[in-house]
Amino acid sequence: MKKSLLALTLLTAVFFSCKKTTTTDFTATDVTGTTTVKGVCTRNVITPNGAGGWINTSQIPAVGVSVQIKVNKNQLYPASIAQGADVYSAVTGTNGAWAMSVKSNATGVQGYVTITGFNGTQDTIINGVTKMGLYANYFGTTPGNTTFLMGTTFDFGVFNFIATNLTSNPNNIMIGSAMVSGSVSARHILKARTTGTAAAVAFGFTNIAIPAGTTVYMSFDKDPTILAPKMYQTTTNANGGYSFASFPTVALGTAGFNQNATIWVADLADDQDSVETINGGAGTVIFSKPGVFGNVGTFQNALYNNEIRNATNMAMNTFTAN
C-alpha cells in the first residue's frame, strides 16, 4: 500500500513538473492615420480700372511656392518619450493649389505650418494678357500651430501674397498713343555719261530703298502698361517705308515718363549697285558688288499722346565690300 502511494506521488510530481507555462503575446497597435491638408496661393497683379488708372487687388495663381508642415513626434505619440519631428512639404502647381498627406491620430496633432515667401515681378494684366512688371518681394506667412485629426481634410483656403518693396505705380495716368514713320535707304554709286561716250564717269552717290521685309526695331522707354522699356518690331515695304503706329504712351507732363524711343536697322547684307544715268535720265544698274551696309539708327524723344513723327528717315551710308 505504501509503495502504491509513493508511486502515485512521484507520477503526480513528474506530471506537474513537465507542464509548460503559457504566456499571452502583446501586439502593438498603430493608432495613427492621415489628414489631407490643402490650400491655394495667389499673388496680386495690376489691372486697368477703366478710367486711365490702375488697381492691384486682382489675383493670379502663385506658382512654385513651397509649403511646409512640421509635426513633433511627441504629438503623434502622446505620453511617450518620442523625440524629433516629421516635416511634410508641397509646392503649388500652375493653378496655385497645393496638398499633402500628414500623419496624425484620433485625438489630433499640432502641426506648425509655413508658407514660404519669394521674389518675383508684380505683373500687369490687360485684356487677359499678362505683361511682366517691376521686381517685388512677396512675403510668406506662418499660420502657426493647427490641429489635424486623422481621417479628415483640412482646407486652409486662399492665401494671397501682396507685393512689397516695390516702386509705386503711377495713378490716374491717361494712356493714349503715338506714331513714328519714315523710310530706310542705302547708299549706292551714281555714274553718268552722255550719248556717245565710251564709259560712264563716277558722279557721286544715290540712295535707294532697302529691300522690302527688312526688320526695323524700336525700343520705347517707358511703356505705360508694364512700366518698363518695351521692344517693338516692324518691316519695310517695297519703298523702304516703315511705321510704328498707335503704340501706347501717356500725356505730356506725366511724372516719371520721358517717352523716348531709339529706332534702328541692324547690319544689312546686300549688294551696293553702280547706277548709270544717260544724259541725266533715269538710272539703270550696271554693276553690283556684295557686302554689308552698317547699322543705322535715330533717337526720338518726348513721344507723348497724339504725337506723330513722320519722315523719320534713316540712310545706311557705310558699306563694307566682301
Coordinates of C-alpha atoms in Angstrom, one line a residue:
M1 CA 0.0 0.0 0.0
K2 CA 2.8 2.4 0.9
K3 CA 4.6 1.5 -2.3
S4 CA 1.4 2.4 -4.3
L5 CA 1.0 5.8 -2.7
L6 CA 4.7 6.6 -3.2
A7 CA 4.4 5.7 -6.9
L8 CA 1.3 7.9 -7.3
T9 CA 3.0 10.8 -5.6
L10 CA 6.1 10.5 -7.9
L11 CA 3.9 10.4 -11.0
T12 CA 2.0 13.4 -10.0
A13 CA 5.2 15.4 -9.3
V14 CA 6.5 14.4 -12.7
F15 CA 3.3 15.5 -14.5
F16 CA 3.2 18.9 -12.9
S17 CA 6.9 19.5 -13.4
C18 CA 6.6 18.9 -17.1
K19 CA 3.6 21.2 -17.7
K20 CA 4.6 24.4 -19.7
T21 CA 3.7 27.8 -18.6
T22 CA 1.5 29.6 -21.2
T23 CA 2.1 33.4 -21.9
T24 CA 0.0 35.9 -23.9
D25 CA 1.8 37.6 -26.7
F26 CA 1.5 41.5 -26.9
T27 CA 1.0 43.0 -30.4
A28 CA 1.5 46.8 -30.7
T29 CA -1.4 48.5 -32.5
D30 CA -0.7 51.6 -34.6
V31 CA -3.5 54.1 -33.8
T32 CA -2.2 56.8 -36.2
G33 CA -3.8 57.8 -39.5
T34 CA -3.5 60.6 -42.0
T35 CA -5.0 64.1 -42.6
T36 CA -5.3 65.6 -46.0
V37 CA -4.1 69.3 -45.8
K38 CA -4.6 71.6 -48.8
G39 CA -4.9 75.2 -49.9
V40 CA -4.4 77.7 -52.7
C41 CA -1.8 80.5 -53.0
T42 CA -2.3 83.6 -55.2
R43 CA -0.5 86.9 -55.8
N44 CA -1.8 90.3 -56.6
V45 CA -1.4 91.9 -60.1
I46 CA -2.1 95.3 -61.6
T47 CA -5.1 95.8 -63.9
P48 CA -6.6 98.9 -65.5
N49 CA -9.6 100.4 -63.7
G50 CA -11.2 101.6 -66.9
A51 CA -10.6 105.2 -66.1
G52 CA -7.0 105.6 -67.0
G53 CA -5.7 104.4 -63.7
W54 CA -4.8 101.1 -62.0
I55 CA -5.9 98.7 -59.3
N56 CA -3.8 96.0 -57.8
T57 CA -6.3 93.8 -56.0
S58 CA -6.7 91.3 -58.8
Q59 CA -5.2 87.9 -58.2
I60 CA -3.5 85.2 -60.3
P61 CA -2.1 81.8 -59.1
A62 CA 1.3 81.9 -57.3
V63 CA 3.2 79.0 -58.9
G64 CA 6.1 77.2 -57.3
V65 CA 5.5 78.3 -53.7
S66 CA 6.8 76.0 -51.0
V67 CA 4.5 75.0 -48.2
Q68 CA 5.8 73.0 -45.1
I69 CA 4.2 71.4 -42.1
K70 CA 6.2 70.2 -39.0
V71 CA 4.6 67.7 -36.6
N72 CA 6.6 66.8 -33.4
K73 CA 6.7 63.0 -32.7
N74 CA 5.5 63.5 -29.1
Q75 CA 2.3 65.0 -30.6
L76 CA 1.8 61.9 -32.8
Y77 CA 2.5 59.5 -29.9
P78 CA 1.3 61.3 -26.7
A79 CA 2.6 60.2 -23.3
S80 CA 5.7 58.8 -25.0
I81 CA 9.3 59.7 -24.9
A82 CA 9.4 60.0 -28.8
Q83 CA 11.7 62.7 -30.0
G84 CA 12.2 64.6 -33.3
A85 CA 9.6 65.7 -35.8
D86 CA 8.2 64.8 -39.2
V87 CA 8.3 67.5 -41.9
Y88 CA 6.0 67.4 -44.8
S89 CA 6.4 69.6 -48.0
A90 CA 4.3 70.6 -51.1
V91 CA 4.7 73.0 -53.9
T92 CA 2.0 75.0 -55.6
G93 CA 1.1 74.0 -59.2
T94 CA 0.0 76.0 -62.2
N95 CA -3.3 76.8 -60.5
G96 CA -1.7 77.8 -57.3
A97 CA -3.1 74.8 -55.4
W98 CA -1.1 72.6 -53.0
A99 CA -1.9 69.5 -51.0
M100 CA -0.2 67.0 -48.7
S101 CA -0.9 64.0 -46.5
V102 CA 0.1 64.5 -42.9
K103 CA 0.4 61.7 -40.3
S104 CA -2.0 62.3 -37.4
N105 CA -4.0 60.5 -34.8
A106 CA -7.6 60.3 -33.4
T107 CA -7.0 63.0 -30.7
G108 CA -5.4 65.4 -33.1
V109 CA -1.8 66.6 -33.6
Q110 CA -0.4 70.1 -33.6
G111 CA 1.3 70.9 -36.9
Y112 CA 3.4 74.1 -37.5
V113 CA 2.6 75.5 -40.9
T114 CA 4.9 77.7 -43.0
I115 CA 4.1 79.2 -46.4
T116 CA 7.4 80.4 -47.9
G117 CA 7.7 83.8 -49.5
F118 CA 9.5 84.5 -52.8
N119 CA 10.8 87.3 -55.1
G120 CA 9.3 88.0 -58.5
T121 CA 7.6 90.6 -60.7
Q122 CA 4.3 92.3 -60.0
D123 CA 2.7 91.8 -63.3
T124 CA 0.1 93.7 -65.2
I125 CA -2.9 92.1 -67.0
I126 CA -4.6 93.9 -69.8
N127 CA -7.4 92.2 -71.8
G128 CA -6.4 88.8 -70.5
V129 CA -2.7 89.2 -71.5
T130 CA -0.1 89.1 -68.7
K131 CA 2.8 91.6 -69.0
M132 CA 5.9 91.3 -66.9
G133 CA 6.1 94.1 -64.4
L134 CA 8.5 95.5 -61.8
Y135 CA 10.5 93.3 -59.4
A136 CA 8.9 92.9 -55.9
N137 CA 9.1 90.9 -52.7
Y138 CA 6.3 88.6 -51.7
F139 CA 6.5 87.7 -48.0
G140 CA 5.1 84.4 -46.8
T141 CA 3.2 83.6 -43.6
T142 CA 3.3 81.2 -40.6
P143 CA -0.2 80.5 -39.5
G144 CA 1.3 78.7 -36.5
N145 CA 0.1 75.5 -34.8
T146 CA -3.0 74.0 -36.4
T147 CA -4.8 70.8 -35.2
F148 CA -5.1 67.9 -37.6
L149 CA -7.4 65.0 -36.9
M150 CA -6.9 61.6 -38.7
G151 CA -9.3 60.7 -41.4
T152 CA -10.3 64.3 -42.1
T153 CA -9.4 67.1 -44.6
F154 CA -8.2 70.4 -43.5
D155 CA -8.6 73.3 -46.1
F156 CA -6.5 76.4 -45.4
G157 CA -8.4 78.2 -48.2
V158 CA -6.7 81.0 -50.2
F159 CA -3.6 82.9 -49.1
N160 CA -2.8 85.9 -51.3
F161 CA 0.7 87.2 -51.5
I162 CA 1.0 91.0 -51.6
A163 CA 3.9 92.7 -53.4
T164 CA 6.1 94.9 -51.2
N165 CA 9.3 97.0 -51.5
L166 CA 8.0 98.0 -55.0
T167 CA 8.2 101.4 -56.6
S168 CA 4.7 102.8 -56.5
N169 CA 2.8 102.6 -59.7
P170 CA 1.5 105.8 -61.2
N171 CA -2.1 106.7 -60.6
N172 CA -4.5 108.5 -62.9
I173 CA -2.3 108.3 -65.9
M174 CA -4.1 108.8 -69.2
I175 CA -2.9 106.3 -71.8
G176 CA -3.1 107.3 -75.5
S177 CA -0.9 106.5 -78.5
A178 CA 1.8 108.0 -80.7
M179 CA 3.1 107.2 -84.2
V180 CA 6.5 107.2 -85.9
S181 CA 7.1 106.5 -89.6
G182 CA 9.8 107.0 -92.2
S183 CA 11.9 105.2 -94.7
V184 CA 15.3 103.5 -94.8
S185 CA 17.6 103.7 -97.8
A186 CA 21.2 102.5 -98.7
R187 CA 23.9 104.5 -100.5
H188 CA 24.9 103.3 -104.0
I189 CA 27.3 104.6 -106.6
L190 CA 26.0 107.1 -109.2
K191 CA 27.7 107.2 -112.6
A192 CA 26.8 109.4 -115.5
R193 CA 27.6 109.6 -119.2
T194 CA 26.4 111.4 -122.3
T195 CA 25.3 109.8 -125.5
G196 CA 28.2 108.5 -127.5
T197 CA 30.8 108.4 -124.7
A198 CA 32.7 105.2 -124.2
A199 CA 32.2 104.8 -120.4
A200 CA 30.3 106.3 -117.5
V201 CA 32.2 108.6 -115.1
A202 CA 31.7 108.3 -111.4
F203 CA 29.5 111.3 -110.4
G204 CA 28.5 110.8 -106.8
F205 CA 26.1 108.8 -104.7
T206 CA 22.4 108.0 -104.7
N207 CA 20.2 106.4 -102.0
I208 CA 17.9 103.5 -102.9
A209 CA 15.3 101.9 -100.8
I210 CA 16.5 98.8 -98.9
P211 CA 14.8 95.5 -99.7
A212 CA 11.2 95.0 -98.6
G213 CA 10.8 92.9 -95.4
T214 CA 13.9 94.3 -93.6
T215 CA 13.3 94.4 -89.9
V216 CA 13.2 97.8 -88.1
Y217 CA 13.4 97.9 -84.3
M218 CA 12.2 100.4 -81.7
S219 CA 13.0 100.4 -78.0
F220 CA 10.5 102.6 -76.2
D221 CA 11.0 103.9 -72.6
K222 CA 8.8 103.5 -70.9
D223 CA 5.6 101.6 -71.7
P224 CA 2.7 102.8 -69.5
T225 CA 1.3 99.2 -69.2
I226 CA 4.4 97.4 -68.0
L227 CA 6.2 100.5 -66.6
A228 CA 9.4 99.4 -68.2
P229 CA 11.1 99.7 -71.6
K230 CA 9.4 97.8 -74.4
M231 CA 10.7 96.5 -77.7
Y232 CA 8.7 96.8 -81.0
Q233 CA 9.4 95.5 -84.5
T234 CA 8.1 96.2 -87.9
T235 CA 9.3 95.6 -91.5
T236 CA 9.9 97.8 -94.5
N237 CA 7.6 97.9 -97.6
A238 CA 8.7 97.9 -101.2
N239 CA 9.6 101.6 -101.0
G240 CA 11.7 101.1 -97.8
G241 CA 9.0 102.7 -95.7
Y242 CA 8.3 101.6 -92.1
S243 CA 5.7 102.6 -89.5
F244 CA 5.2 102.1 -85.7
A245 CA 1.6 103.1 -85.4
S246 CA -0.5 103.6 -82.3
F247 CA 1.9 102.3 -79.7
P248 CA 0.8 103.1 -76.0
T249 CA 2.1 106.3 -74.4
V250 CA 1.0 108.9 -71.9
A251 CA 0.1 112.6 -71.8
L252 CA 2.7 115.3 -71.9
G253 CA 4.0 116.2 -68.5
T254 CA 3.2 112.9 -66.8
A255 CA 5.6 112.4 -64.0
G256 CA 8.2 109.7 -64.4
F257 CA 7.6 109.3 -68.2
N258 CA 10.2 110.7 -70.6
Q259 CA 8.7 108.7 -73.5
N260 CA 11.9 108.4 -75.6
A261 CA 12.4 105.9 -78.4
T262 CA 15.5 104.5 -80.2
I263 CA 14.8 103.2 -83.7
W264 CA 17.4 101.3 -85.7
V265 CA 18.1 98.8 -88.5
A266 CA 20.7 96.1 -88.0
D267 CA 23.6 95.4 -90.4
L268 CA 22.2 94.5 -93.8
A269 CA 23.9 92.1 -96.2
D270 CA 23.2 93.4 -99.7
D271 CA 24.8 94.5 -102.9
Q272 CA 26.0 98.0 -103.5
D273 CA 25.0 99.0 -107.0
S274 CA 26.5 101.2 -109.5
V275 CA 23.7 103.2 -111.1
E276 CA 24.2 104.8 -114.5
T277 CA 22.3 107.7 -115.9
I278 CA 22.4 108.8 -119.6
N279 CA 22.0 112.4 -120.3
G280 CA 20.6 112.9 -116.8
G281 CA 17.8 110.5 -117.4
A282 CA 16.6 107.6 -115.3
G283 CA 19.3 105.4 -113.9
T284 CA 19.9 101.7 -114.5
V285 CA 22.1 99.3 -112.5
I286 CA 25.3 98.4 -114.5
F287 CA 27.4 96.8 -111.8
S288 CA 26.9 95.4 -108.2
K289 CA 29.3 94.3 -105.5
P290 CA 28.3 92.2 -102.5
G291 CA 29.0 93.3 -98.9
V292 CA 27.4 94.7 -95.8
F293 CA 25.7 98.0 -95.1
G294 CA 26.4 99.1 -91.5
N295 CA 23.6 99.5 -89.0
V296 CA 21.9 102.9 -88.7
G297 CA 19.6 104.4 -86.1
T298 CA 17.7 107.5 -84.8
F299 CA 16.7 108.8 -81.4
Q300 CA 13.2 110.3 -80.9
N301 CA 12.3 112.0 -77.6
A302 CA 9.1 113.1 -76.0
L303 CA 6.7 110.7 -77.8
Y304 CA 3.6 111.6 -75.8
N305 CA -0.1 111.1 -76.6
N306 CA -1.2 112.1 -80.1
E307 CA 2.4 112.7 -81.2
I308 CA 3.0 111.9 -84.9
R309 CA 6.6 111.8 -86.2
N310 CA 6.7 111.3 -90.0
A311 CA 9.7 111.4 -92.3
T312 CA 11.9 109.9 -89.7
N313 CA 14.2 108.6 -92.4
M314 CA 17.5 106.7 -92.0
A315 CA 20.3 106.3 -94.5
M316 CA 22.7 103.3 -94.5
N317 CA 25.8 105.1 -95.9
T318 CA 28.5 102.8 -94.6
F319 CA 29.3 99.9 -96.8
T320 CA 32.0 97.2 -96.5
A321 CA 32.6 95.0 -99.5
N322 CA 33.2 91.3 -99.2

